[in-house]
Coordinates of C-alpha atoms in Angstrom, one line a residue:
Chain A
M1 CA 0.1 0.1 -0.3
K2 CA 1.7 3.4 -1.1
L3 CA -0.1 6.5 -0.2
K4 CA -0.5 8.8 -3.1
R5 CA -2.0 12.1 -2.0
F6 CA -4.5 13.5 0.0
L7 CA -7.8 15.1 -0.8
L8 CA -9.8 17.3 1.3
R9 CA -14.0 17.3 1.8
Y10 CA -15.1 20.3 3.8
Y11 CA -18.6 19.1 4.3
P12 CA -18.9 16.8 6.2
P13 CA -15.1 17.6 7.4
G14 CA -12.9 14.6 6.2
I15 CA -9.4 13.8 4.6
I16 CA -9.9 11.4 1.7
L17 CA -6.7 9.2 1.2
E18 CA -5.7 8.0 -2.2
Y19 CA -3.1 4.8 -2.3
E20 CA -2.2 2.4 -4.5
Q21 CA -2.4 -1.2 -3.8
G22 CA -1.6 -4.0 -6.0
G23 CA -1.4 -1.7 -8.9
I24 CA -5.1 -0.2 -8.3
L25 CA -5.9 3.2 -7.4
K26 CA -8.1 3.1 -4.4
T27 CA -9.4 5.8 -1.7
R28 CA -10.4 5.8 1.8
S29 CA -11.8 8.5 3.7
I30 CA -11.2 9.6 7.5
D31 CA -14.5 11.1 9.1
L32 CA -13.6 14.0 10.9
L33 CA -17.3 14.8 12.0
D34 CA -16.9 16.1 15.6
L35 CA -14.1 18.8 14.2
S36 CA -15.0 22.3 15.3
P37 CA -13.2 25.4 15.6
S38 CA -11.9 24.7 19.3
T39 CA -10.9 21.2 18.7
D40 CA -7.2 20.2 19.5
V41 CA -5.4 19.8 16.3
D42 CA -2.4 18.0 17.5
K43 CA -4.7 15.5 19.6
V44 CA -6.8 15.0 16.4
V45 CA -3.8 14.6 14.3
E46 CA -2.2 11.9 17.0
E47 CA -5.6 10.0 17.0
I48 CA -5.4 9.9 13.3
T49 CA -1.8 8.6 12.9
Q50 CA -2.5 5.8 15.2
K51 CA -5.4 4.4 13.6
E52 CA -4.3 4.9 10.1
P53 CA -1.1 3.1 9.1
L54 CA -0.6 5.0 5.8
I55 CA 0.1 8.2 7.4
T56 CA 3.7 7.7 8.3
P57 CA 5.7 10.3 10.5
G58 CA 7.0 12.3 7.4
K59 CA 3.3 12.9 6.6
V60 CA 2.3 14.2 9.9
E61 CA 3.1 17.6 9.1
Q62 CA 1.1 17.8 6.0
V63 CA -1.9 16.0 8.0
Q64 CA -1.8 18.9 10.7
K65 CA -2.0 21.6 7.9
L66 CA -5.2 20.0 6.5
V67 CA -6.9 19.6 9.8
A68 CA -6.1 23.0 10.2
R69 CA -7.5 23.9 7.1
L70 CA -10.8 22.1 7.7
Q71 CA -11.1 23.8 11.1
E72 CA -10.7 27.1 9.6
K73 CA -13.4 26.4 6.7
I74 CA -15.6 25.2 9.5
G75 CA -15.2 28.7 11.5
Q76 CA -16.1 30.5 8.7
R77 CA -19.6 32.2 9.8
E78 CA -20.2 34.6 6.9
D79 CA -23.6 36.1 7.3
H80 CA -24.7 35.9 3.8
H81 CA -27.8 37.7 2.7
Y82 CA -29.3 36.2 -0.1
Y83 CA -30.7 38.4 -3.0
L84 CA -32.9 37.5 -5.7
F85 CA -30.9 36.9 -8.7
K86 CA -32.6 35.6 -11.5
V87 CA -36.5 34.6 -12.1
L88 CA -36.9 32.0 -14.8
R89 CA -39.9 31.2 -16.7
A90 CA -38.8 27.9 -16.7
H91 CA -42.2 25.7 -17.9
I92 CA -45.7 26.2 -19.0
L93 CA -46.6 24.1 -16.5
P94 CA -46.0 23.9 -12.9
L95 CA -42.6 22.6 -11.5
T96 CA -42.0 19.5 -9.5
N97 CA -38.6 19.1 -8.1
V98 CA -35.3 20.9 -8.7
A99 CA -31.6 20.0 -8.2
F100 CA -28.0 21.4 -8.5
N101 CA -24.9 20.1 -9.7
K102 CA -22.1 19.5 -7.0
S103 CA -20.6 23.2 -7.8
G104 CA -24.2 25.0 -8.3
S105 CA -23.0 26.1 -12.1
S106 CA -26.2 24.5 -12.9
F107 CA -29.3 23.1 -12.2
I108 CA -32.2 21.0 -13.5
T109 CA -35.9 21.5 -13.1
G110 CA -38.6 18.8 -13.7
S111 CA -42.2 19.7 -15.0
Y112 CA -45.8 18.7 -15.7
D113 CA -45.0 19.7 -19.0
R114 CA -43.4 16.3 -19.3
T115 CA -39.6 17.8 -19.7
C116 CA -36.7 18.4 -17.6
K117 CA -34.7 21.5 -18.2
V118 CA -31.3 22.2 -17.6
W119 CA -30.0 25.7 -16.6
D120 CA -26.8 27.4 -16.5
T121 CA -27.2 29.3 -13.1
S122 CA -25.0 32.3 -13.6
S123 CA -26.5 33.4 -16.9
G124 CA -30.2 32.1 -16.3
E125 CA -30.1 30.3 -19.8
E126 CA -31.8 27.1 -20.7
V127 CA -29.1 24.9 -21.8
H128 CA -31.3 22.0 -22.8
T129 CA -34.8 20.6 -22.7
L130 CA -34.9 16.9 -22.0
D131 CA -37.8 15.9 -23.9
G132 CA -39.0 12.4 -24.2
H133 CA -41.2 11.4 -21.3
R134 CA -45.0 11.0 -22.1
N135 CA -46.3 12.1 -19.0
V136 CA -45.3 14.4 -15.6
V137 CA -41.6 14.3 -15.3
Y138 CA -41.8 14.2 -11.2
A139 CA -38.3 13.0 -9.9
I140 CA -34.9 14.3 -11.1
S141 CA -31.1 13.9 -10.1
F142 CA -27.7 14.7 -11.1
N143 CA -25.2 12.0 -10.4
N144 CA -23.2 14.2 -8.0
P145 CA -20.2 14.8 -7.3
Y146 CA -19.5 14.0 -11.3
G147 CA -22.1 15.6 -12.4
D148 CA -22.2 14.6 -16.5
K149 CA -25.3 12.6 -16.0
I150 CA -29.1 13.4 -15.0
V151 CA -31.7 11.1 -14.2
T152 CA -35.3 11.5 -14.5
G153 CA -38.4 9.3 -13.3
S154 CA -41.8 10.1 -14.7
F155 CA -45.3 9.3 -14.1
D156 CA -44.9 7.5 -17.6
K157 CA -43.8 4.9 -15.6
T158 CA -40.2 5.1 -17.0
C159 CA -36.8 6.2 -15.9
R160 CA -34.5 7.9 -18.3
I161 CA -30.7 8.7 -18.3
W162 CA -29.3 12.0 -20.0
S163 CA -26.0 13.4 -21.0
F164 CA -25.4 16.6 -18.9
E165 CA -23.1 17.7 -22.0
S166 CA -25.5 17.4 -24.8
G167 CA -28.9 16.7 -23.4
K168 CA -29.2 13.3 -25.3
C169 CA -31.1 10.3 -23.7
Y170 CA -28.4 7.5 -22.9
N171 CA -31.3 5.0 -21.9
V172 CA -35.3 4.4 -21.2
Y173 CA -35.5 2.1 -18.5
K174 CA -38.9 0.2 -18.6
G175 CA -40.7 -2.0 -16.1
H176 CA -42.4 -0.2 -13.6
T177 CA -46.1 -0.7 -13.5
A178 CA -47.2 2.9 -12.0
E179 CA -46.0 6.1 -11.6
I180 CA -42.0 6.9 -10.8
V181 CA -41.9 9.3 -7.8
C182 CA -38.3 8.6 -6.4
V183 CA -34.6 8.5 -8.2
S184 CA -31.3 8.4 -7.0
F185 CA -27.9 7.4 -8.5
N186 CA -25.7 5.4 -6.0
P187 CA -22.7 7.3 -4.8
Q188 CA -20.4 5.6 -7.2
S189 CA -22.9 6.5 -10.2
T190 CA -22.9 3.0 -11.5
Q191 CA -26.5 2.0 -10.5
I192 CA -29.7 4.0 -10.0
A193 CA -32.6 3.0 -8.1
T194 CA -36.0 4.0 -8.5
G195 CA -39.3 4.1 -6.2
S196 CA -42.5 3.7 -7.7
M197 CA -46.6 3.8 -6.8
D198 CA -46.4 0.1 -7.9
T199 CA -44.6 -0.7 -4.6
T200 CA -41.4 -2.0 -5.9
C201 CA -38.3 -0.3 -6.1
R202 CA -35.9 -1.4 -8.9
L203 CA -31.9 -1.2 -9.2
W204 CA -31.0 -0.3 -13.0
D205 CA -26.8 -0.5 -14.2
V206 CA -26.1 2.8 -15.9
E207 CA -23.9 1.2 -18.3
K208 CA -25.8 -1.6 -19.5
G209 CA -29.3 0.1 -19.3
T210 CA -30.4 -3.3 -17.8
E211 CA -32.6 -3.8 -14.6
V212 CA -30.2 -5.6 -12.0
G213 CA -32.7 -5.7 -8.9
N214 CA -36.1 -5.8 -8.0
L215 CA -36.9 -4.7 -4.4
S216 CA -40.2 -5.9 -3.5
G217 CA -41.9 -6.4 -0.2
H218 CA -43.9 -2.9 0.7
T219 CA -47.5 -3.4 0.5
G220 CA -47.9 0.4 -0.3
E221 CA -46.6 3.2 -2.6
I222 CA -42.9 3.9 -2.2
I223 CA -42.2 7.8 -2.3
S224 CA -38.8 8.1 -1.0
L225 CA -35.4 6.2 -1.4
S226 CA -31.9 7.2 -0.6
F227 CA -28.4 5.4 -0.7
S228 CA -26.0 5.2 2.5
S229 CA -23.2 6.9 1.7
T230 CA -20.9 4.0 0.8
G231 CA -23.8 2.8 -1.5
S232 CA -23.9 -0.4 -0.2
E233 CA -27.3 -0.1 1.2
L234 CA -30.7 1.6 0.3
I235 CA -33.7 2.7 2.3
T236 CA -36.9 2.9 1.1
A237 CA -40.3 4.8 2.7
S238 CA -43.6 3.6 2.0
F239 CA -47.2 4.8 2.2
D240 CA -47.3 1.3 4.0
N241 CA -46.1 3.1 7.2
T242 CA -42.9 0.9 7.1
V243 CA -39.0 1.9 5.8
S244 CA -37.3 -0.9 4.7
L245 CA -33.6 -1.4 4.5
W246 CA -32.1 -3.0 1.6
D247 CA -28.5 -4.7 1.0
V248 CA -27.8 -3.5 -2.6
R249 CA -25.8 -6.4 -3.7
S250 CA -27.9 -9.3 -2.4
N251 CA -31.3 -7.1 -3.4
K252 CA -32.4 -8.7 0.3
R253 CA -34.0 -6.8 2.9
I254 CA -32.1 -6.3 6.2
H255 CA -34.5 -4.7 8.3
T256 CA -37.9 -3.3 8.2
L257 CA -38.5 -0.4 10.3
I258 CA -42.0 -0.7 11.9
G259 CA -43.6 1.6 14.3
H260 CA -45.1 4.6 12.8
K261 CA -48.9 4.8 12.9
A262 CA -49.4 6.4 9.4
E263 CA -47.8 7.0 5.8
I264 CA -44.2 7.7 5.8
S265 CA -43.4 10.9 4.1
S266 CA -39.4 11.0 4.3
A267 CA -36.6 8.8 5.5
Q268 CA -32.8 9.5 5.8
F269 CA -29.5 8.1 6.4
N270 CA -27.2 10.3 8.5
W271 CA -23.2 10.6 6.9
D272 CA -21.9 7.6 8.6
S273 CA -25.2 5.7 7.9
S274 CA -25.3 4.5 11.5
L275 CA -28.7 6.6 11.9
I276 CA -32.1 6.4 10.0
A277 CA -34.5 9.1 10.7
T278 CA -38.1 8.8 9.3
G279 CA -41.0 11.3 9.4
S280 CA -44.5 10.1 9.2
M281 CA -48.2 11.3 8.8
D282 CA -48.7 10.4 12.3
G283 CA -47.1 13.6 13.5
T284 CA -43.8 11.7 14.6
C285 CA -40.2 11.8 13.5
K286 CA -38.5 8.5 14.6
L287 CA -34.7 7.9 14.8
W288 CA -33.4 4.2 14.2
D289 CA -30.4 2.1 14.6
R290 CA -29.2 1.0 11.3
T291 CA -27.5 -2.0 12.8
S292 CA -30.2 -3.3 14.9
G293 CA -33.1 -1.7 12.9
R294 CA -34.6 -0.6 16.3
C295 CA -36.1 2.5 16.7
T296 CA -34.1 4.7 19.3
A297 CA -36.0 7.8 19.8
T298 CA -39.4 8.9 18.9
L299 CA -39.3 13.0 18.3
R300 CA -42.9 14.5 19.0
G301 CA -42.8 18.1 18.5
H302 CA -45.5 18.6 16.0
S303 CA -49.3 18.7 16.1
D304 CA -50.1 17.7 12.7
E305 CA -48.2 15.7 9.8
I306 CA -44.6 15.7 9.4
L307 CA -43.7 16.2 5.6
D308 CA -40.0 16.3 5.5
V309 CA -36.9 15.5 7.5
G310 CA -33.2 15.9 7.1
F311 CA -30.0 15.5 8.8
D312 CA -27.2 17.9 8.7
C313 CA -24.2 16.9 6.9
T314 CA -22.6 15.5 10.2
G315 CA -25.5 13.5 11.3
Q316 CA -25.5 15.4 14.7
R317 CA -28.7 17.4 14.2
V318 CA -32.0 16.3 12.7
L319 CA -34.9 18.6 11.0
T320 CA -38.6 18.2 10.8
A321 CA -41.0 20.1 8.8
S322 CA -44.7 19.8 9.3
A323 CA -48.3 20.5 8.1
D324 CA -48.6 22.5 11.5
N325 CA -46.7 25.3 9.8
T326 CA -43.6 25.0 12.1
A327 CA -40.5 22.9 11.9
C328 CA -38.3 21.7 14.6
C329 CA -34.5 21.3 14.9
Y330 CA -33.2 18.4 17.4
S331 CA -30.2 16.8 18.5
A332 CA -29.7 13.5 17.2
I333 CA -27.5 12.3 20.0
T334 CA -29.7 13.5 23.0
H335 CA -33.0 13.8 21.0
Q336 CA -33.6 17.0 22.7
Q337 CA -35.1 19.8 21.0
I338 CA -32.9 22.4 20.0
C339 CA -35.4 25.2 18.9
K340 CA -38.6 25.5 16.9
F341 CA -39.2 27.6 13.5
F342 CA -42.0 29.9 14.0
G343 CA -43.2 32.2 10.9
H344 CA -44.4 30.5 8.4
E345 CA -48.5 30.9 7.5
G346 CA -48.8 27.4 5.2
E347 CA -47.6 24.1 5.8
I348 CA -43.7 23.3 5.4
S349 CA -43.3 20.6 2.6
K350 CA -39.6 20.8 2.5
I351 CA -36.8 21.3 4.9
T352 CA -32.8 21.2 4.8
F353 CA -29.5 22.2 6.0
N354 CA -26.9 24.0 4.1
P355 CA -23.9 21.8 3.3
Q356 CA -22.0 23.9 6.3
G357 CA -25.2 23.0 9.0
T358 CA -24.9 26.8 9.7
L359 CA -28.4 27.4 8.1
V360 CA -31.9 26.1 7.5
M361 CA -34.0 26.2 4.7
T362 CA -37.7 25.7 4.9
A363 CA -40.5 25.8 1.8
S364 CA -43.9 26.6 2.2
A365 CA -47.3 26.7 1.0
D366 CA -47.4 30.2 2.1
K367 CA -45.4 30.9 -1.1
T368 CA -42.2 31.7 0.7
A369 CA -39.1 30.1 1.4
R370 CA -37.2 31.0 4.5
L371 CA -33.4 31.0 6.3
W372 CA -33.5 30.2 10.0
D373 CA -30.7 30.0 12.5
P374 CA -30.5 26.3 13.6
D375 CA -29.3 27.2 17.1
T376 CA -31.8 29.8 18.2
G377 CA -34.9 29.1 15.8
E378 CA -34.5 32.9 14.3
C379 CA -35.8 33.8 11.1
K380 CA -32.9 35.3 9.3
Q381 CA -34.5 35.7 5.9
V382 CA -38.0 35.5 4.1
L383 CA -37.4 34.9 0.5
E384 CA -40.6 36.4 -1.0
G385 CA -41.8 36.7 -4.6
H386 CA -43.1 33.5 -5.4
T387 CA -47.0 33.8 -6.4
D388 CA -48.0 30.3 -5.6
E389 CA -46.6 27.5 -3.2
I390 CA -43.1 26.3 -3.3
F391 CA -42.6 22.9 -4.1
S392 CA -38.9 22.4 -3.7
C393 CA -35.7 24.2 -2.7
A394 CA -32.0 23.6 -3.0
F395 CA -28.7 24.8 -1.6
N396 CA -25.5 24.3 -3.6
Y397 CA -22.5 22.4 -2.1
E398 CA -20.6 26.0 -1.4
G399 CA -24.2 27.2 0.1
N400 CA -23.9 30.5 -1.4
T401 CA -26.7 29.7 -3.9
I402 CA -30.3 28.8 -3.3
I403 CA -33.1 27.7 -6.1
T404 CA -36.5 27.6 -5.3
G405 CA -39.3 26.0 -7.3
S406 CA -43.1 26.7 -7.2
K407 CA -46.3 25.8 -8.7
D408 CA -46.5 29.3 -10.4
N409 CA -44.1 27.8 -12.7
T410 CA -41.2 29.7 -12.2
C411 CA -38.1 29.0 -10.5
R412 CA -35.9 31.7 -9.0
V413 CA -32.2 31.7 -8.3
W414 CA -30.9 33.5 -4.9
R415 CA -27.3 34.3 -4.2
Chain B
M1 CA -50.6 21.4 -0.7
G2 CA -46.9 20.1 -1.7
L3 CA -45.9 17.3 -3.8
L4 CA -46.2 14.6 -1.2
S5 CA -50.1 15.5 -1.1
L6 CA -50.2 15.3 -4.7
L7 CA -48.8 11.6 -4.6
R8 CA -51.4 10.8 -1.8
K9 CA -54.1 11.9 -4.2
L10 CA -52.5 10.6 -7.2
R11 CA -53.0 6.9 -5.3
S12 CA -56.6 5.4 -5.8
N13 CA -58.2 4.1 -2.8
P14 CA -61.4 2.8 -4.5
D15 CA -63.8 2.6 -1.7
L16 CA -64.1 6.0 -0.4
E17 CA -62.3 8.0 -2.5
L18 CA -63.3 9.2 -6.3
R19 CA -60.7 10.9 -8.7
I20 CA -62.7 13.6 -10.6
L21 CA -61.3 15.3 -13.6
L22 CA -62.6 18.9 -14.2
L23 CA -61.8 20.0 -17.8
G24 CA -63.3 22.5 -20.3
L25 CA -62.0 25.3 -22.7
D26 CA -60.4 28.3 -21.0
N27 CA -62.6 31.0 -19.3
A28 CA -65.6 28.0 -19.0
G29 CA -65.7 28.1 -15.2
K30 CA -63.7 25.4 -13.8
T31 CA -61.8 27.0 -11.1
T32 CA -65.0 28.9 -10.1
L33 CA -66.9 26.1 -9.8
L34 CA -64.1 23.9 -8.1
K35 CA -64.1 26.5 -5.4
V36 CA -67.8 26.6 -5.3
L37 CA -67.7 23.0 -4.4
A38 CA -65.1 23.5 -1.8
S39 CA -67.1 26.1 -0.3
E40 CA -64.1 29.1 -0.8
D41 CA -64.3 32.7 -1.8
I42 CA -64.5 32.9 -5.6
T43 CA -64.0 37.1 -6.3
H44 CA -60.3 36.7 -7.2
I45 CA -59.8 33.9 -9.7
T46 CA -57.3 34.3 -12.3
P47 CA -56.7 31.9 -15.5
T48 CA -55.0 28.2 -14.3
Q49 CA -51.4 28.1 -15.3
G50 CA -51.8 24.4 -14.5
F51 CA -54.0 22.7 -12.3
N52 CA -55.7 23.0 -8.6
I53 CA -56.7 20.1 -6.8
K54 CA -59.2 20.2 -3.7
S55 CA -60.9 17.4 -1.7
V56 CA -64.5 17.7 -1.1
Q57 CA -66.8 15.6 1.1
S58 CA -70.3 14.4 -0.3
K59 CA -72.6 11.5 1.1
G60 CA -69.6 9.6 2.1
F61 CA -67.2 9.9 -0.9
K62 CA -64.1 11.9 -0.5
L63 CA -64.3 13.6 -4.1
N64 CA -60.8 14.4 -5.2
V65 CA -61.0 17.1 -7.9
W66 CA -58.4 17.8 -10.2
D67 CA -58.9 21.1 -12.1
I68 CA -56.8 21.5 -15.0
G69 CA -56.1 24.6 -17.2
G70 CA -58.0 25.3 -20.5
Q71 CA -55.8 27.4 -22.2
R72 CA -55.5 26.1 -25.9
R73 CA -51.4 25.7 -25.2
I74 CA -51.7 23.7 -22.3
R75 CA -54.9 21.5 -23.4
P76 CA -52.4 18.8 -24.8
Y77 CA -51.5 17.9 -21.3
W78 CA -54.7 16.9 -20.2
K79 CA -53.6 13.7 -21.1
N80 CA -51.6 13.7 -17.8
Y81 CA -54.0 13.3 -15.7
F82 CA -56.4 10.8 -17.4
E83 CA -55.4 7.6 -15.4
N84 CA -57.6 6.3 -12.8
T85 CA -60.3 8.7 -13.5
D86 CA -63.6 8.0 -12.0
I87 CA -65.6 10.9 -13.4
L88 CA -65.0 13.5 -16.0
I89 CA -66.8 16.9 -15.5
Y90 CA -66.8 19.0 -18.5
V91 CA -67.6 22.5 -17.8
I92 CA -69.1 24.8 -20.8
D93 CA -69.6 28.4 -21.0
S94 CA -73.3 28.6 -22.3
A95 CA -73.1 32.3 -23.2
D96 CA -70.1 32.1 -25.4
R97 CA -71.7 30.7 -28.4
K98 CA -68.6 31.2 -30.8
R99 CA -66.8 28.7 -29.1
F100 CA -69.4 25.7 -29.1
E101 CA -67.8 24.0 -31.9
E102 CA -64.6 24.3 -30.7
T103 CA -65.9 22.9 -27.3
G104 CA -67.6 20.0 -28.8
E105 CA -64.1 19.2 -31.0
E106 CA -62.6 18.9 -27.6
L107 CA -64.9 17.0 -26.1
T108 CA -64.9 14.3 -28.9
E109 CA -61.5 14.2 -28.5
L110 CA -61.7 12.9 -25.0
F111 CA -64.6 10.5 -25.5
E112 CA -61.9 8.7 -27.9
E113 CA -59.2 8.6 -25.1
E114 CA -58.6 5.1 -24.3
K115 CA -57.8 6.1 -20.7
L116 CA -61.2 7.8 -20.4
A117 CA -63.2 4.9 -21.8
G118 CA -66.6 3.9 -20.0
V119 CA -66.0 7.0 -17.5
P120 CA -69.1 8.9 -16.8
V121 CA -69.4 12.5 -17.9
L122 CA -71.2 15.3 -16.2
V123 CA -71.7 18.0 -18.4
F124 CA -72.1 21.6 -16.7
A125 CA -73.9 24.1 -18.9
N126 CA -72.1 26.8 -16.7
K127 CA -73.4 30.6 -16.8
Q128 CA -76.7 30.1 -16.7
D129 CA -77.0 33.4 -15.0
L130 CA -76.2 35.1 -17.9
V131 CA -79.1 36.2 -20.3
N132 CA -77.7 35.3 -23.5
A133 CA -76.9 31.6 -22.0
A134 CA -78.1 29.1 -24.3
R135 CA -80.4 26.3 -22.8
S136 CA -78.9 22.9 -21.7
S137 CA -81.3 21.0 -24.3
E138 CA -79.7 23.1 -27.0
I139 CA -75.9 22.4 -25.8
A140 CA -76.8 18.7 -25.6
D141 CA -78.2 18.6 -29.2
G142 CA -75.3 20.7 -30.5
L143 CA -72.8 18.3 -28.9
N144 CA -74.7 15.3 -30.2
L145 CA -74.9 13.7 -26.4
N146 CA -77.8 11.9 -27.0
S147 CA -75.7 9.6 -29.2
I148 CA -73.5 8.4 -26.3
R149 CA -73.9 4.6 -25.9
D150 CA -70.7 3.8 -24.3
R151 CA -71.0 5.5 -21.1
A152 CA -73.3 7.2 -18.8
W153 CA -74.0 10.8 -19.1
Q154 CA -75.8 14.1 -17.9
I155 CA -76.1 17.4 -18.7
Q156 CA -76.8 19.9 -15.9
P157 CA -77.5 23.4 -16.3
C158 CA -75.7 25.6 -13.6
S159 CA -74.2 28.8 -12.5
A160 CA -71.3 28.3 -10.6
V161 CA -71.4 32.1 -9.4
T162 CA -74.9 31.8 -8.0
G163 CA -74.3 28.1 -7.0
E164 CA -77.6 26.9 -8.9
G165 CA -77.8 23.9 -10.3
V166 CA -74.2 22.7 -8.7
K167 CA -75.6 20.3 -6.0
E168 CA -77.7 18.6 -8.4
G169 CA -74.6 17.6 -10.3
I170 CA -73.0 16.5 -7.6
E171 CA -75.8 14.2 -6.7
W172 CA -75.7 12.9 -10.1
M173 CA -71.9 11.7 -9.6
T174 CA -72.4 10.1 -6.6
Q175 CA -75.0 7.9 -8.1
A176 CA -73.5 7.3 -11.2
C177 CA -70.5 5.8 -8.9
N178 CA -72.9 3.9 -6.9
K179 CA -74.3 2.4 -9.8
K180 CA -71.0 1.4 -11.2
K181 CA -70.0 -0.8 -8.2

């Protein structure tokens, strides 16, 4: 084993080791999820050197510099005020979802007009219209961090892969017998997972264009799915009130998370995939231990359905968004409520941290998106201007650009 | 409403819920009718750029009504909403005689849609409160409704603005669904 070079990863903080083993280039990551501006760098470096044989005494100084750089980046607290940068009359019918590529230089919008459009963020120009689906384009995603492919899932029951560069369709994946409502690339960008109203989740090979797995077992529609950060496991959330954890290689179900009393609205892994957060129409959010499949906490901070949940990038805090017009932030470790976000005048359908974990964004039926301080619950900014409810919102990786997509058929870029 | 509740309305729950599709030309009064059904204020209604969905309780049924914009350029997208439709409501502006031919053509096309085959249709001859409104019998003749053999149909004169005739239409719908079972 020979260490080739170090790569830095800001969110979540970590150092990636690129090394050679038997002539093959491999990578391994050292996660520094607890790193904070007050952490003792020497101590962290000592721990790393002890655990990691690749880091020889000669490399210690370099590692010290990297950790200090990460610490500096985490300590940066810019009070960024976002202003409306562009309004894009995106589609002639309402938007569904929006998504950025990693850098935020491009983003995509799905629509009821059966297309997905690719946009250049800085110019606001439409780069491609991905045309081919015969019904609503509902779920969309880039293969981040690469960003050279786009996947679209449609109410026409098919899923398509497109080239970001040319806008050409590489493959059409047929097999589902009802609407596709969630899609995701695995982190290696070799497979796609699609979840459907037909109650199954399917896995597809990106290169070959063939179906490689049919994950069936749910008795209700699948409405949310996500891969673990290593890509070896997948969770599917269903209207049958349960969440399933699957082994992607064997296509076997590892656990069924049973406990919610109504439909699941969202399910997410934390970064190291040790925890799963689920939100439900029963008004609670539950945290589950991935290894045992047991529920470790039930978070009851809402008086109505929970519509979305999300972790921060290090997995230490959980967010919940509710139809009761409020949102909450909890510690994923102590399960204590850190704060509650008050102010929206309509239900909150989407919630997310910025990649840094210093800001929370909510999208609401009250036609606004809002930015909040996750420590105090204070509303930092109201993004106003849409003339109908906001369906979707996203940060780019740097956290300096926001897109919001609305039922008013427009999409707004804020920087 | 959000995207999630869209998915919830999309799933079929055949025993308790009916999926109702509200179509017609632009300015026929679809959104006004929808709001009247949901007992909402109708003073500020603008042309629908996409769709509106509302749920209404009636006689033990939950009616999920999908109101789709009727402007010419978005009519090709009506197809998006055909699947799993239990009842089609077609709204006509009874006072806009110049467009009877156009509305008839659109309706005929809907009748030919495979995904709407056998779906009962309720035609609302709307805007009966206007003096120059055509009578419903006149419209039924014009649209050749009497020749329909492959589905249940009804024409109901109404005025969404005054609320007259709307209740009768809903009653027919729930009956048509009871018969279907």
